[in-house]
Every structure is written in C-alpha cells, then in structure tokens.
Amino acid sequence: MRVAIVTGSSRGLGASTAIKCAERGIGVVVTYNNNPEKADAVVAAIAATGGTAVALKLDVGDSQSFPAFLDAVKEQLQAVWGRKTFDYLVNNAGYGLFNPIATVTEEQFDGLFNVHLKGPFFLTQALLPLMEDGGHVVNLTSATSRVATAGVAPYAAFKGGLEVLTRYMAKEFGERRIRANSIAPGAIRTELGGGLNGEFEAMLAGQTALGRVGEPEEIGGVIASLLSDENRWINAQNIEVSGGYII
Ligand SMILES: NC(=O)c1ccc[n+]([C@@H]2O[C@H](COP(=O)([O-])OP(=O)(O)OC[C@H]3O[C@@H](n4cnc5c(N)ncnc54)[C@H](OP(=O)(O)O)[C@@H]3O)[C@@H](O)[C@H]2O)c1
C-alpha cells in the first residue's frame, strides 16, 4: 500500500486530502497541531470505509521538533504498513492572518514564515531519506500570490516563495524520479483565517468566475488525483484550483 503524509490534516483541505487519498487506496499519516480529536475523527472516517490511517502530532512552525516527528513516522510506517519508506508528502498545514503591511509585527511575520516556508523546506529535507524513489511532494500555495488581496502580504509572499521552492524541489529531486508540484487554491470554505462570514463569502463568490467559493473536497480530490500514476507526467507546476478567482 502506498502511503502519504498530509500535514495539517485534522481539518479543512488537509482532512479532505487525507480522505480522498484513502478512497484511492493510499494509507495516510494524518498530522494535527492543536486538535488531536479532529485528527482522530479523520482517522476513524478513513477506517470506517476500509482505509488505513494514523494520527501524529506535528508543529510545522517548530523545525526543532522534526527529528522526533521523523522517528514517530518511522515507527508508524513499520507498525501499520510494514514499511521503512513512504511515497507522498503533502505540505498543507497553515494558517491565515489579516493585517496590513503598515501594522504587521515582526512576530506575526516570523510566525507565518516559519509555517509557510521554513517549515515545508526543512520538513521535506528531514523526510526525504524516507521517501520512496518515484514519490511526490505537493505544496499548498495560494491564488493570493498571483493577485494582491490587501491584508495578507507576508502570507502571500511566503506562498510565492513556496511556489518557487516547488520548482527547485522538482529540479533537485528529479534524479530520484520524485515529482514536486504545488496546488494554489482560491477561496475555499474552511476555517482558515477565522473562516467565512456571509458578507466575506459573498465578496469572494463575486470575485470568482463560477460565482461561489469552493468546497474542501474540490481541493482534496485534485491532490489525490495529482498523486496518482495517471498524472505522472505533471511536474514542477503551480496549479491554481480556484473556480477562476479574480481573472
Ligand atoms: N481555504 C482557503 O481558501 C485556502 C486558500 C489558499 C491556500 N490555502 C492553504 O491551504 C492550506 C490548508 O488551509 P485550510 O483552509 O484547510 O486551513 P484550516 O481549515 O484552518 O486548517 C488548517 C490545518 O493546518 C493545521 N495547522 C495550523 N498551523 C499548524 C502548525 N503550526 N503546524 C502544524 N499544523 C498546523 C491545523 O491543525 P490543528 O487544527 O490540529 O491545529 C489544521 O489541520 C494552508 O496552507 C492554507 O494556507 C487555503
């Protein structure tokens, strides 16, 4: 059984990705930060449909914790799947923060940097020796790197950096036949940045060609499909999945 590690899969897009991967017969390492019970619910939902998943704690903003996470991954791969390696890494964990450039604090800037750029960089580095040749890294970027939507400058800048990093991963990992792509969602109904209220949702729907916000499964399904062999020639791409956001 192929195995995916999906960071930040206790809720939102990560949870949907974990479930969609399991539907395709992929084993999943679900990770949570503050919500272990939600991660357990994702694991239970996967088990209820005959899939296999485990939940592990991971703070992507704390690179010092990565060696211990690596050990926990090794232990679970062996115990649950009888394997020493895994196949797919989805760097999804993240959070939103609205604050104009004029008032962003250094602490807010560093927090976003650690989770959205430094974390995916060093987590991928740490997990690379365990990734099977022919594997795949998927990074979650954002349509906010293509269009400027006021109030999310550091977030969007680091997502832009992650998009560039994705191409470098594809270049450097290619000799091991490991692909790297990024998925850039538009506005999707999750709890990111405090979630959607009526007025905010109406504004985002109005900015989207298809006239609504997206649902998490409309991202999770794309990621699960991208991992599959039928899409094996897609590499080094940033793929926007947004229903046509601000075009
Ligand atoms: N929703 C959108 O419209 C949208 C658009 C563009 C890009 N994205 C990107 O898509 C990804 C997922 O977002 P989402 O909308 O699904 O957000 P969400 O519903 O708020 O879920 C965030 C997930 O990330 C985890 N997480 C947060 N901080 C973490 C940290 N420091 N270390 C490890 N895990 C952490 C959370 O874990 P706990 O709950 O366990 O703490 C949770 O599972 C993010 O990278 C986001 O930037 C989302």
CSV table of C-alpha atoms and ligand atoms in Angstrom, one decimal, residues 8-14 31-35 58-61 92-95 115-116 140-142 155 159 185-188 190-192, ligand 1:
chain,number,residue,atom,x,y,z
A,8,GLY,CA,-2.4,19.7,8.9
A,9,SER,CA,-5.0,17.1,8.1
A,10,SER,CA,-7.1,17.4,11.2
A,11,ARG,CA,-9.4,19.9,9.4
A,12,GLY,CA,-10.1,21.7,6.2
A,13,LEU,CA,-8.2,21.0,3.0
A,14,GLY,CA,-5.8,18.5,4.6
A,31,THR,CA,-1.0,15.2,11.3
A,32,TYR,CA,-2.5,17.7,13.8
A,33,ASN,CA,-1.2,20.6,15.8
A,34,ASN,CA,-3.9,21.7,18.3
A,35,ASN,CA,-6.8,19.4,17.5
A,58,LEU,CA,3.4,17.9,14.2
A,59,ASP,CA,4.0,21.7,14.6
A,60,VAL,CA,5.3,22.7,11.2
A,61,GLY,CA,6.5,26.0,12.7
A,92,ASN,CA,-0.6,21.6,3.6
A,93,ALA,CA,-0.5,22.9,7.2
A,94,GLY,CA,-1.0,26.6,7.5
A,95,TYR,CA,-3.0,29.5,8.9
A,115,VAL,CA,4.9,27.7,9.0
A,116,HIS,CA,4.5,28.5,5.3
A,140,LEU,CA,-0.1,24.1,-0.8
A,141,THR,CA,0.4,27.6,-2.2
A,142,SER,CA,-2.3,30.3,-2.9
A,155,TYR,CA,1.3,35.0,3.9
A,159,LYS,CA,3.3,31.2,-0.5
A,185,PRO,CA,-6.5,27.2,-4.1
A,186,GLY,CA,-8.7,30.2,-4.5
A,187,ALA,CA,-11.3,30.9,-1.8
A,188,ILE,CA,-12.4,27.6,-0.2
A,190,THR,CA,-12.6,26.2,5.6
A,191,GLU,CA,-11.7,27.7,9.0
A,192,LEU,CA,-8.6,29.5,7.6
B,1,LIG,N1,-9.0,27.8,2.5
B,1,LIG,C1,-8.6,28.5,1.6
B,1,LIG,O1,-9.3,29.3,1.0
B,1,LIG,C2,-7.1,28.5,1.1
B,1,LIG,C3,-6.7,29.2,0.0
B,1,LIG,C4,-5.4,29.1,-0.4
B,1,LIG,C5,-4.5,28.4,0.3
B,1,LIG,N2,-4.9,27.7,1.4
B,1,LIG,C6,-3.9,26.9,2.1
B,1,LIG,O2,-4.3,25.6,2.3
B,1,LIG,C7,-3.7,25.0,3.5
B,1,LIG,C8,-4.8,24.4,4.4
B,1,LIG,O3,-5.7,25.5,4.8
B,1,LIG,P1,-7.2,25.3,5.3
B,1,LIG,O4,-8.0,26.2,4.6
B,1,LIG,O5,-7.5,23.8,5.2
B,1,LIG,O6,-7.0,25.7,6.8
B,1,LIG,P2,-7.7,25.3,8.2
B,1,LIG,O7,-9.1,24.8,7.9
B,1,LIG,O8,-7.6,26.4,9.1
B,1,LIG,O9,-6.9,24.0,8.7
B,1,LIG,C9,-5.5,24.2,9.0
B,1,LIG,C10,-4.8,22.9,9.3
B,1,LIG,O10,-3.4,23.2,9.5
B,1,LIG,C11,-3.0,22.8,10.8
B,1,LIG,N3,-2.0,23.7,11.3
B,1,LIG,C12,-2.1,25.0,11.5
B,1,LIG,N4,-1.0,25.5,12.0
B,1,LIG,C13,-0.1,24.5,12.1
B,1,LIG,C14,1.2,24.3,12.5
B,1,LIG,N5,1.9,25.3,13.0
B,1,LIG,N6,1.8,23.1,12.5
B,1,LIG,C15,1.1,22.0,12.0
B,1,LIG,N7,-0.2,22.1,11.6
B,1,LIG,C16,-0.8,23.3,11.6
B,1,LIG,C17,-4.3,22.7,11.6
B,1,LIG,O11,-4.1,21.8,12.7
B,1,LIG,P3,-4.9,21.8,14.1
B,1,LIG,O12,-6.3,22.1,13.8
B,1,LIG,O13,-4.7,20.4,14.7
B,1,LIG,O14,-4.2,22.8,14.9
B,1,LIG,C18,-5.3,22.3,10.6
B,1,LIG,O15,-5.3,20.9,10.4
B,1,LIG,C19,-2.9,26.1,4.1
B,1,LIG,O16,-1.6,26.0,3.8
B,1,LIG,C20,-3.5,27.4,3.5
B,1,LIG,O17,-2.6,28.5,3.5
B,1,LIG,C21,-6.2,27.7,1.8
